[in-house]
Each structure stands twice: as structure tokens, then as C-alpha cells.
Amino acid sequence: MEKFVISGGTPLKGEVTVSGAKNAVVAILPATILAEDVCRIENIPNISDVTAMINILNIMGAHVKYINKNTVEIDTRHINSYVVEHELSKQLRASYYLIGALLGRFSHAEVAMPGGCYLGVRPIDQHIKGFEALGAKVTMEENAMVNAQADRLLGNSIYLDVVSVGATINCMLAAVKARGLTVIENAAKEPHIVDLANFLNTMGADVRGAGTDVIKIRGVEKLHGCEYTIIPDQIEAGTYMVAAAATKGDVLIKNVIPKHLESISAKLIECGANVEEYDDSIRVSMDRRPGKCNIKTMPHPGFPTDMQPQFSVLLSIARGVSIVTESVWDNRFRYAEQLSRMGAVIRVNGKTAVIEGVEGLKGAPIRADDLRAGAAMMIAGFVASGVTEIEEIYHIERGYEDVVEKFRSIGAKIERREYPDGDDKIQLNVG
Ligand code: EPU
């Protein structure tokens, strides 16, 4: 078993560079299936969700060549299967994008229901609604296989009942080669939706309006290979911003799009942090105990749910009482129990958490419940006095490239340690 062992209490200082966006790349990799050609993609983060998706593409017959750690060439001409079994799809949530991409290419997809973080019920009814609007017949087979099939996909209007990132992306993937015009209304507006649209257009698609709540897609007969660079990861950047502020540090976060970070910057400023924006970097510093503030998660451009756990750590040491309302997921406060073990005072009632700020946190053995909860536990460890051990760190490595090395480069005292299974004794000698 691997754990992170953190010796906390040191302000994080220095410079760190953000990697490519996880939630963009996990949509863009399946989108290469639509090209039937070679795509060269740069700024790919080296994280386990990417490894899992590339493994699936390989098994399906794609030729994938790593040019270097962050650049791949994918040749999808030889993909000859539209089936993705549970053993593969369970490895990441984004495997459901294979449904849209395979449907777009073969007019047929059989993909087992995906895995991913447990954040409450994660239905895919809006994805299915979109596929059906385009003319596919969708059935749920044995072993939770989603079977989507059409004679010929035809453009149509799709009104999403809830703003869903996944459903918006899946509808885009299925529609780019459908005959005629598709209009997705009440579409999600996240930066990764815009990145996918740009990627599809670079392959010859005709997608307009991404980043607004109406996306119009005129189907094209054929797409071609291309070269593309993934945008920087908004949530990775936000995680370093909050870590800098929570530890009373001073960090320059490089390779970011400051516009994508506005909702996070605004809340940090409200808590008393200094935030300086440059063209493609952002500097966050804090010289006092944070002030309280309330946050409510919303689809983009609102405050991102994927930053809620990290920000709650900052609020756990703020002056006063803060209220955090989670309006995207039903169950995203599981980390509160772990944080309480470190001395935080959090009362969770359904989708609201009331956080009574304490002077400081104390190191403890804790667990990463999911990806962003895990990132939050790391920040808690950096803030706390004493030693924090975090278990189940594979969740964190799904979405943060070189997380130990990057945090060490800004002064964090963190080590990855391997323990024989069942050995719970920790040696407290983190340097
Ligand atoms: N929803 C439905 N029906 C659907 C789809 C979604 O009711 O068919 C509901 C969900 O239950 C949820 C809300 O709509 O309450 C939003 O879900 P959405 O579909 O937007 O989420 P997702 O596509 O499954 C992506 C990210 C998540 C991020 C959410 C919200 C990927 C691979 N995942 O999930 O990222 O929290 O959007 O922004 O892009 C993470 O990176 O840690 C992560 C969990």
C-alpha cells in the first residue's frame, strides 16, 4: 500500500507549472476515434486516467505512440471494435465518452457503465436522451452494457434537462458526423467543452457556440487527423492556488488561463488572499489567517464543484463560520469525516456544510475518499502541525501529474512511502 506522508506547517513558496487539463484530455482522446487518421496531441498530463483511456484505445486497435512524456500520436484507422467491456470501462468515469465517439464512427457502441469517483448517484439519462434524439436506439443489456445503435445518425435539437458536462460532450461526439444540424440547448460551458469543440473543429468538424449554452453542430462526412495542444488544467491550478493561500504561502502558478480561474480567485480575495493575474500565470499569497466566506458550487462560470473540498480546507482554518453549499453532486462531503480527525469543525446536513473555523489543524492518519477529496487532504496535511499520512492515494494520481514532485518544488515536506499491506506503523521522520 502506498501513502503520502506529510510533515505540515510550512508555507508553500515558489513557482509551479500546471499540466494539461484532465477533463479535456479524457474527452479528446476518445474523440480521435472519429478521425480515422493520425492525431498528435500535446500537453497530455501523465495521470492514471489518461493511461487507462490510452490502454482502452490500444486494446480497441488504435496505434498509440508516445513521442515524449506529454505528447502522443494516435492512429485510429485500425480500430475495429465498438465494444468496451466492464473490466476496462470501470477504470474511469470518462469511458462513457466512448459511447458517443463509437456511435459517431460506427453508428454502434456497446460500452459498459463507467467507473470513477463516487459523488452520489451519477445517472446518464441525459446522454441517452441525446443519443436517442439523434436517432439511436439505446438499450441497457446484461452486465450494465449500454447498447446504442442507429442506421444513420441524423441531426436534431437536444434540450438537456440538467446542465451536464458529460452529456454535452457525448452529444457533441455523436453529432459531429450526423447528417444535418444538431442544436444542444442548456449545454454545459466548462473550459473543457470549448477545448473539445476546438479539437473537433481542428479535425474538420463544424461546431459553434461552445462556451455558451447553445451549441450548434453541422454534421460533416469525414474528419481528418490534426495536431492539438490541450488547455491547462483549471482545477489543478485552483488546487495550487488554495494550497498557497491556506499555508500562508506565496506561489506563482504558471501555464494557466486566468479567465478560467476567476471564480476561484474571487473567493480567495474575499478570504483575504492577494491574487495577481498575468497573461498565463497567477500569483497567490496570503499573510494572515483567512477570513470566512460562503461558497455555492455551480456549473461554469460558477464556483466549480471540483474545487469545493480543497476550498473547504481553507475555510476550516478561517476566522468565523462559513457555509458551503454543494449544488452539483449529492454526496461530496465525505471528506468532512477525515478533516474532523484533524480537528476541523464541520457539520454536514445534506448538501450544505457549516464550517466553524479553528486556529489550526493537527496531523492525523486520513484517507483520500476520491480525487478532489484527496487533493483537499493533501492541503490539510500541508496546513496541519505534525505528520499526516494519507491512504488510498491512487485516487489523487488519477488527476494530478507529478503531484509529489510539484508540491515538493514549492517547499512541501511530502514523501510517497510504500508499506506492506496490513502494516500500519508509520515512521515519523519526514525531512
Ligand atoms: N446528471 C444527470 N443526468 C445525466 C448526467 C448528469 O442527472 O445524464 C446530473 C449529475 O447527477 C450531476 C449533474 O448532472 O448532479 C452534473 O453532472 P455532469 O454530467 O456535469 O458530471 P460529469 O460529466 O459526470 C464532469 C467531471 C467531474 C465534475 C462534473 C461537474 C469529467 C470526466 N468529470 O462529470 O469531474 O465534477 O463534470 O463539473 O469531466 C473530477 O474531475 O474530480 C470530477 C468529478
XYZ file of C-alpha atoms and ligand atoms in Angstrom:
475
model
C 0.000 0.000 0.000
C 1.295 3.465 -0.858
C 0.695 6.509 1.315
C 1.647 10.146 1.269
C 3.390 11.202 4.445
C 3.347 14.949 5.017
C 5.100 16.980 7.661
C 2.972 20.124 7.743
C 3.211 23.704 8.900
C 5.486 25.119 6.187
C 4.218 27.973 3.959
C 4.381 26.915 0.296
C 6.580 29.269 -1.719
C 7.988 29.332 -5.246
C 6.782 28.502 -8.735
C 4.828 25.570 -10.101
C 3.691 24.749 -13.638
C 0.225 23.406 -14.340
C -0.279 20.371 -16.617
C -2.847 19.743 -19.346
C -6.492 19.502 -18.294
C -7.640 16.038 -17.212
C -11.279 16.611 -18.058
C -10.379 17.910 -21.532
C -7.969 15.131 -22.421
C -10.313 12.341 -21.325
C -12.831 13.683 -23.883
C -10.299 14.465 -26.624
C -8.655 11.020 -26.574
C -11.940 9.219 -27.392
C -12.705 11.942 -29.963
C -9.683 10.770 -32.004
C -11.745 7.661 -32.861
C -13.860 9.906 -35.105
C -10.867 10.932 -37.237
C -9.865 7.541 -38.692
C -6.450 9.151 -39.074
C -3.401 10.203 -37.036
C -3.754 12.890 -34.333
C -0.797 14.330 -32.475
C -1.789 15.662 -29.067
C 0.492 17.735 -26.861
C 0.346 18.780 -23.204
C -1.216 15.470 -22.193
C -0.962 15.058 -18.417
C 0.768 11.897 -17.260
C -2.003 10.695 -14.914
C -3.642 7.327 -14.421
C -6.970 8.324 -16.050
C -5.031 9.075 -19.248
C -3.098 5.796 -19.037
C -6.410 3.961 -18.637
C -8.016 5.695 -21.641
C -4.954 5.110 -23.836
C -4.942 1.463 -22.789
C -8.592 1.138 -23.876
C -7.839 2.757 -27.262
C -4.875 0.400 -27.715
C -6.967 -2.660 -26.958
C -9.563 -1.457 -29.473
C -6.932 -1.435 -32.211
C -5.575 2.134 -32.181
C -1.820 2.587 -32.594
C -0.594 4.889 -29.852
C 2.963 6.200 -29.853
C 4.389 8.329 -27.058
C 6.672 10.976 -28.614
C 7.629 12.155 -25.130
C 6.048 12.093 -21.669
C 3.334 14.605 -22.643
C 2.888 14.110 -26.392
C 1.200 11.180 -28.119
C 0.371 10.253 -31.677
C -2.780 8.217 -32.030
C -3.680 6.436 -35.244
C -7.310 5.312 -35.017
C -7.604 3.927 -38.588
C -7.418 0.328 -37.447
C -9.985 0.427 -34.649
C -12.283 -2.443 -35.483
C -14.383 -2.877 -32.365
C -17.279 -0.950 -30.896
C -17.368 -2.963 -27.673
C -15.817 -1.865 -24.347
C -16.178 -4.393 -21.536
C -16.683 -3.571 -17.871
C -13.105 -4.518 -16.886
C -11.898 -1.549 -18.978
C -14.729 0.946 -18.607
C -14.756 0.707 -14.803
C -11.292 2.261 -14.658
C -12.531 5.789 -15.273
C -15.724 7.799 -15.477
C -14.859 9.242 -18.872
C -15.080 5.828 -20.540
C -18.675 6.845 -21.266
C -17.324 9.203 -23.937
C -16.517 6.068 -25.909
C -20.277 5.638 -26.435
C -20.595 8.972 -28.280
C -17.343 8.518 -30.200
C -18.045 4.915 -31.306
C -21.632 5.787 -32.178
C -20.315 8.688 -34.273
C -17.884 6.420 -36.121
C -19.660 3.046 -36.416
C -23.289 4.037 -35.679
C -22.990 1.374 -32.983
C -21.480 1.278 -29.471
C -21.560 -1.285 -26.697
C -19.885 0.161 -23.615
C -20.236 -0.983 -20.017
C -21.345 1.652 -17.497
C -18.309 3.647 -16.357
C -16.399 3.829 -13.075
C -14.952 6.989 -11.478
C -15.275 8.806 -8.173
C -18.316 8.118 -6.007
C -20.009 11.516 -5.584
C -23.596 10.307 -5.218
C -25.842 8.899 -7.939
C -24.332 9.533 -11.374
C -27.084 8.866 -13.927
C -26.548 9.036 -17.712
C -30.171 9.630 -18.712
C -29.308 12.911 -20.466
C -26.580 11.225 -22.527
C -29.128 8.608 -23.607
C -31.714 11.285 -24.347
C -29.190 12.945 -26.682
C -28.283 9.718 -28.497
C -31.964 8.901 -28.964
C -32.686 12.385 -30.323
C -30.022 11.705 -32.968
C -31.861 8.538 -33.975
C -30.072 5.844 -31.950
C -31.890 3.029 -30.209
C -30.405 2.711 -26.742
C -30.874 -0.346 -24.530
C -29.317 -1.488 -21.289
C -28.061 -5.060 -21.703
C -26.767 -7.595 -19.207
C -23.647 -6.658 -17.227
C -24.724 -2.986 -17.384
C -23.719 -2.753 -21.063
C -25.143 0.315 -22.800
C -26.002 -0.657 -26.376
C -26.567 2.302 -28.718
C -27.260 1.680 -32.390
C -28.535 3.671 -35.374
C -28.920 3.108 -39.129
C -27.698 6.657 -39.727
C -27.427 9.395 -37.109
C -29.482 12.469 -38.005
C -29.006 15.957 -36.546
C -31.745 17.142 -34.213
C -32.341 19.548 -31.363
C -31.441 18.286 -27.895
C -32.569 20.144 -24.785
C -30.658 18.937 -21.730
C -32.848 18.852 -18.595
C -29.796 19.379 -16.381
C -26.568 21.161 -17.229
C -24.299 18.158 -17.700
C -20.674 18.246 -18.812
C -20.711 14.564 -19.744
C -23.993 14.686 -21.683
C -22.920 17.829 -23.570
C -19.648 16.187 -24.594
C -21.280 12.888 -25.558
C -23.886 14.675 -27.701
C -21.104 16.633 -29.417
C -19.151 13.455 -30.156
C -22.177 11.662 -31.583
C -23.355 14.677 -33.603
C -20.221 15.837 -35.446
C -20.695 13.281 -38.235
C -24.503 13.017 -38.056
C -26.335 14.234 -41.134
C -27.704 17.795 -40.768
C -27.819 20.271 -37.894
C -27.753 19.411 -34.194
C -28.549 22.088 -31.622
C -27.692 21.324 -27.983
C -29.561 23.644 -25.636
C -28.836 24.159 -21.939
C -25.328 22.915 -22.730
C -22.518 22.962 -20.171
C -19.972 25.784 -20.635
C -16.860 24.407 -18.900
C -13.442 25.187 -20.431
C -13.049 21.536 -21.442
C -16.233 21.766 -23.563
C -14.630 24.619 -25.509
C -11.368 22.673 -25.775
C -13.170 19.647 -27.209
C -15.022 21.861 -29.718
C -11.711 23.412 -30.803
C -10.187 19.957 -31.188
C -13.148 18.691 -33.240
C -13.008 21.789 -35.450
C -9.267 21.290 -35.979
C -10.205 17.803 -37.277
C -12.619 19.439 -39.751
C -15.859 19.470 -37.756
C -18.301 22.399 -37.743
C -19.069 23.126 -34.073
C -20.142 26.633 -32.997
C -21.199 28.225 -29.758
C -19.167 26.076 -27.341
C -18.741 28.067 -24.122
C -22.340 29.337 -24.384
C -25.424 27.343 -23.504
C -26.373 26.715 -27.139
C -24.005 24.626 -29.255
C -24.726 24.189 -32.962
C -23.133 21.346 -34.860
C -23.431 20.895 -38.591
C -22.552 17.302 -39.409
C -19.640 16.625 -41.782
C -18.966 13.436 -43.775
C -15.383 12.982 -42.701
C -12.866 14.219 -40.163
C -9.098 14.170 -40.517
C -6.060 13.938 -38.259
C -4.586 17.045 -36.666
C -2.107 18.464 -34.182
C -3.542 19.862 -30.988
C -2.398 21.148 -27.590
C -4.589 20.521 -24.527
C -5.512 23.563 -22.368
C -4.084 23.912 -18.834
C -5.998 22.249 -16.020
C -8.296 24.717 -14.257
C -8.721 22.511 -11.191
C -5.055 21.632 -10.793
C -4.297 25.373 -10.943
C -7.048 26.092 -8.405
C -5.687 23.410 -6.094
C -2.241 25.073 -6.024
C -3.890 28.479 -5.530
C -5.786 27.288 -2.473
C -2.740 25.412 -1.130
C -0.697 28.633 -1.373
C -3.335 30.666 0.483
C -4.126 28.044 3.128
C -0.447 27.645 4.106
C 0.088 31.444 4.187
C 2.467 30.990 1.297
C 3.334 32.812 -1.917
C 3.215 30.790 -5.134
C 3.420 31.750 -8.814
C 1.314 29.242 -10.739
C 2.440 29.075 -14.365
C 0.730 27.861 -17.551
C -2.817 28.872 -16.608
C -5.681 30.705 -18.317
C -6.561 33.308 -15.624
C -10.084 33.740 -17.065
C -10.838 30.095 -16.147
C -9.821 30.811 -12.553
C -11.964 33.899 -11.909
C -14.499 32.258 -9.600
C -11.687 30.760 -7.509
C -9.679 33.997 -7.446
C -12.770 35.964 -6.358
C -13.360 33.691 -3.360
C -9.682 33.707 -2.372
C -9.691 37.512 -2.443
C -12.856 37.504 -0.314
C -10.941 35.419 2.246
C -8.087 37.940 2.298
C -5.590 36.441 -0.172
C -3.651 38.527 -2.679
C -4.176 37.341 -6.245
C -2.173 38.835 -9.104
C -3.065 37.839 -12.658
C -0.545 37.821 -15.508
C -1.004 36.699 -19.140
C -0.541 32.995 -18.470
C 0.279 32.777 -14.786
C -1.265 33.766 -11.485
C 0.346 34.549 -8.148
C -1.398 33.817 -4.876
C -0.122 34.884 -1.482
C -1.635 35.195 1.977
C -0.117 36.888 5.011
C -2.840 36.367 7.622
C -5.386 33.876 8.852
C -8.087 33.576 6.168
C -11.446 35.247 6.691
C -14.691 33.277 6.405
C -16.734 33.156 3.219
C -19.684 31.249 1.825
C -19.443 29.247 -1.358
C -22.028 27.584 -3.552
C -20.899 25.277 -6.324
C -22.433 25.871 -9.751
C -21.756 24.827 -13.356
C -19.182 27.054 -15.127
C -18.703 30.019 -14.813
C -19.846 29.449 -11.214
C -17.600 28.135 -8.457
C -16.505 24.630 -9.574
C -17.648 21.644 -7.550
C -14.219 20.123 -8.223
C -12.689 22.871 -6.021
C -15.194 22.557 -3.177
C -13.268 20.073 -0.971
C -9.966 21.976 -1.325
C -11.596 25.324 -0.528
C -13.356 23.843 2.495
C -9.930 23.039 3.980
C -9.034 26.733 3.765
C -12.355 27.639 5.388
C -11.736 25.103 8.166
C -8.958 27.375 9.494
C -10.711 30.686 8.710
C -11.866 33.279 11.238
C -15.622 32.734 11.687
C -18.291 30.442 10.301
C -18.585 29.677 6.579
C -21.374 27.924 4.730
C -20.586 25.673 1.770
C -23.445 24.578 -0.466
C -22.836 21.781 -2.965
C -25.397 22.076 -5.728
C -23.930 19.726 -8.349
C -23.365 16.404 -6.524
C -25.487 14.709 -3.830
C -22.613 13.319 -1.822
C -19.456 15.399 -1.953
C -18.792 15.962 1.743
C -17.465 12.518 2.632
C -14.062 14.110 3.286
C -15.578 16.064 6.232
C -15.117 12.995 8.429
C -11.407 12.830 7.569
C -10.948 16.560 8.112
C -12.664 16.298 11.514
C -9.983 13.810 12.543
C -7.531 16.674 12.081
C -9.504 18.992 14.352
C -11.761 20.734 11.816
C -15.294 21.553 12.937
C -17.691 20.755 10.086
C -21.374 19.927 10.363
C -22.809 18.434 7.194
C -26.520 18.473 6.574
C -27.395 17.060 3.157
C -25.857 19.309 0.527
C -24.737 22.006 2.992
C -21.739 22.111 5.285
C -21.336 24.616 8.105
C -17.653 25.123 8.826
C -16.608 26.739 12.087
C -13.048 27.894 11.533
C -10.439 26.672 14.044
C -6.988 28.143 14.724
C -5.159 25.208 13.192
C -5.329 21.557 12.147
C -3.352 18.672 13.610
C -1.745 15.906 11.578
C -3.545 12.541 11.622
C -3.855 9.328 9.616
C -6.535 10.032 6.998
C -7.859 8.719 3.716
C -8.393 10.122 0.213
C -12.063 9.318 -0.433
C -11.911 10.407 -4.066
C -9.760 12.536 -6.374
C -10.595 16.069 -5.178
C -11.173 14.959 -1.592
C -7.664 13.521 -1.792
C -6.250 16.838 -3.044
C -8.046 18.540 -0.156
C -6.475 16.119 2.331
C -3.042 16.982 0.955
C -3.714 20.694 1.568
C -4.929 19.832 5.071
C -1.662 17.974 5.635
C 0.410 20.978 4.483
C -1.554 23.270 6.817
C -1.541 20.993 9.865
C 1.051 20.810 12.592
C 2.759 17.426 12.840
C 2.563 14.477 10.485
C -0.347 13.490 8.268
C -0.496 10.155 6.473
C -2.888 9.822 3.556
C -4.094 6.430 2.396
C -5.693 5.468 -0.915
C -3.598 7.954 -2.844
C -4.353 6.237 -6.170
C -7.436 8.476 -6.258
C -5.180 11.555 -6.320
C -2.917 10.139 -9.012
C -5.905 9.763 -11.335
C -5.874 13.509 -11.864
C -2.694 15.259 -10.658
C 0.537 14.857 -12.623
C 3.744 14.559 -10.563
C 1.857 15.772 -7.525
C 4.580 14.915 -5.005
C 7.373 16.451 -7.084
C 5.357 19.606 -7.790
C 4.411 20.203 -4.167
C 7.992 19.485 -3.059
C 9.218 22.071 -5.559
C 7.261 24.736 -3.654
C 8.566 23.628 -0.291
C 6.114 20.970 0.850
C 7.541 18.230 3.031
C 5.895 15.246 1.448
C 7.010 11.722 0.651
C 5.422 8.766 -1.031
C 6.022 5.669 1.070
C 5.255 2.083 0.384
C 4.003 -0.129 3.208
C 3.472 -3.845 3.125
C -0.300 -4.444 3.183
C -1.521 -4.591 6.765
C 1.481 -2.669 8.142
C 0.043 0.445 9.709
C 3.130 1.638 11.535
C 4.385 4.947 10.219
C 7.914 6.204 10.801
C 7.727 9.884 11.664
C 10.917 11.095 10.047
C 9.734 13.193 7.116
C 12.522 15.622 6.323
N -26.741 14.367 -14.381
C -27.966 13.802 -14.602
N -28.145 13.056 -15.735
C -27.155 12.862 -16.636
C -25.891 13.455 -16.403
C -25.711 14.206 -15.260
O -28.907 13.955 -13.806
O -27.384 12.188 -17.647
C -26.533 15.174 -13.161
C -25.488 14.577 -12.231
O -26.043 13.605 -11.378
C -24.980 15.800 -11.513
C -25.086 16.909 -12.563
O -25.991 16.431 -13.558
O -25.828 16.109 -10.447
C -23.791 17.289 -13.256
O -23.162 16.124 -13.768
P -22.187 16.183 -15.032
O -22.749 15.287 -16.078
O -21.903 17.592 -15.379
O -20.875 15.492 -14.453
P -19.896 14.502 -15.194
O -19.834 14.813 -16.626
O -20.188 13.102 -14.783
C -17.796 16.019 -15.018
C -16.410 15.891 -14.453
C -16.477 15.915 -12.939
C -17.160 17.199 -12.475
C -18.522 17.362 -13.162
C -19.174 18.684 -12.864
C -15.289 14.586 -16.142
C -14.695 13.298 -16.544
N -15.834 14.649 -14.923
O -18.517 14.898 -14.526
O -15.131 15.929 -12.508
O -17.354 17.164 -11.083
O -18.366 17.256 -14.583
O -18.357 19.744 -13.254
O -15.240 15.562 -16.882
C -13.326 15.488 -11.109
O -12.575 15.864 -12.021
O -12.924 15.279 -9.940
C -14.734 15.252 -11.397
C -15.511 14.518 -10.626
